[in-house]
Amino acid sequence: TVLVVEDYHDEQSGNVNGNDDTEEISMPVSNGVISLRIEYSLESASISPFEDDTVTLRLTDADGDIIQEETGVSEGDGAWSYGSDDLSSTGDYVFSIIAESGSMDYDVIIDVKY
């Protein structure tokens, strides 16, 4: 028996604004995963020059365990990459963008390779 699983690709855009406003992007991770890559671009969306715009970025696995978390992230680009050794559970993983202060626009690209 052969189970064929296609690679997964998703692109999301949006905004988080205010304290604790959260966007969650889920992605399926199945047996046989080779890699997971999350690329993000954050851009300040506040009108006030006196307000810092920061977010928390968090990736949780299908069991709800935090794989990676960064707090106090300001505008800019970045990427998180994981191999099969880093991804022990299967199911829906969730990438969260949580507003700490101000307003932040985001673009996220997710690729899961099998």
Coordinates of C-alpha atoms in Angstrom, one line a residue:
T1 CA 0.0 0.0 0.0
V2 CA 1.3 3.4 -1.0
L3 CA 0.0 6.6 0.5
V4 CA 0.6 9.7 -1.7
V5 CA 0.7 13.0 0.1
E6 CA 1.1 16.2 -1.9
D7 CA 3.3 19.1 -0.8
Y8 CA 1.4 21.9 1.0
H9 CA 1.7 25.6 0.1
D10 CA -0.3 28.5 1.6
E11 CA 0.0 32.3 1.5
Q12 CA -1.7 34.5 4.0
S13 CA -1.9 38.3 4.5
G14 CA -3.6 40.4 7.2
N15 CA -3.2 42.6 10.2
V16 CA -3.1 42.3 13.9
N17 CA -3.9 45.4 15.9
G18 CA -4.0 46.1 19.6
N19 CA -3.0 44.1 22.6
D20 CA -3.4 40.3 22.2
D21 CA -5.1 40.4 18.8
T22 CA -4.2 37.0 17.3
E23 CA -4.1 35.5 13.8
E24 CA -3.7 31.7 13.6
I25 CA -2.6 30.0 10.4
S26 CA -2.9 26.2 10.5
M27 CA -1.1 23.7 8.2
P28 CA -1.3 19.9 7.9
V29 CA 1.8 17.9 8.8
S30 CA 1.5 14.2 8.0
N31 CA 3.8 11.1 8.3
G32 CA 6.7 11.4 5.8
V33 CA 7.2 15.1 6.1
I34 CA 10.6 16.2 4.9
S35 CA 10.6 19.9 5.8
L36 CA 8.4 22.8 7.0
R37 CA 9.3 26.3 6.1
I38 CA 7.6 29.5 7.2
E39 CA 8.6 32.8 5.6
Y40 CA 7.1 36.0 7.0
S41 CA 7.2 39.7 6.3
L42 CA 6.0 42.2 8.9
E43 CA 5.3 45.9 8.3
S44 CA 4.3 48.5 10.8
A45 CA 0.8 49.8 10.3
S46 CA 0.5 52.3 13.1
I47 CA -0.3 55.9 12.4
S48 CA 1.5 57.1 15.6
P49 CA 5.3 57.4 15.4
F50 CA 5.4 57.1 19.2
E51 CA 3.9 53.7 19.3
D52 CA 6.1 50.6 19.0
D53 CA 4.7 47.9 16.8
T54 CA 5.6 44.4 18.0
V55 CA 4.3 40.9 17.8
T56 CA 4.9 37.5 19.2
L57 CA 5.4 34.7 16.6
R58 CA 4.7 31.2 17.7
L59 CA 4.6 27.7 16.1
T60 CA 2.8 24.9 17.9
D61 CA 2.6 21.3 16.9
A62 CA -0.5 19.1 16.6
D63 CA -0.2 18.3 20.3
G64 CA -0.3 22.0 21.3
D65 CA 3.4 22.0 22.3
I66 CA 5.4 25.2 21.3
I67 CA 8.1 24.4 18.8
Q68 CA 9.4 28.0 18.5
E69 CA 8.4 31.4 19.9
E70 CA 9.8 34.8 19.5
T71 CA 8.6 37.9 21.4
G72 CA 9.1 41.5 20.7
V73 CA 9.4 41.0 16.9
S74 CA 9.3 44.3 15.0
E75 CA 8.9 44.9 11.3
G76 CA 11.1 43.0 8.9
D77 CA 11.5 39.7 7.1
G78 CA 12.4 36.3 8.5
A79 CA 12.0 32.6 8.0
W80 CA 11.8 29.5 10.2
S81 CA 12.8 26.1 8.8
Y82 CA 12.4 22.6 10.3
G83 CA 13.4 19.1 9.2
S84 CA 11.6 15.8 9.9
D85 CA 13.5 15.4 13.2
D86 CA 11.9 18.6 14.5
L87 CA 8.4 17.5 13.6
S88 CA 7.4 14.6 15.8
S89 CA 3.6 14.9 15.9
T90 CA 1.2 14.7 13.0
G91 CA -1.9 16.8 12.4
D92 CA -2.5 20.5 12.2
Y93 CA 0.4 22.8 13.2
V94 CA -0.5 26.4 14.0
F95 CA 1.6 29.5 13.3
S96 CA 0.3 32.4 15.4
I97 CA 0.9 36.1 15.0
I98 CA 0.0 37.8 18.3
A99 CA -0.1 41.6 18.6
E100 CA 1.9 42.9 21.6
S101 CA 1.5 46.6 20.8
G102 CA 0.6 48.8 17.9
S103 CA -0.6 47.5 14.6
M104 CA 1.3 45.1 12.2
D105 CA 0.6 44.0 8.7
Y106 CA 1.9 40.6 7.8
D107 CA 2.5 38.3 4.8
V108 CA 3.2 34.6 5.5
I109 CA 4.2 31.8 3.1
I110 CA 4.1 28.2 4.3
D111 CA 5.6 25.2 2.5
V112 CA 5.4 21.7 3.8
K113 CA 7.5 19.2 1.7
Y114 CA 7.0 15.4 1.5

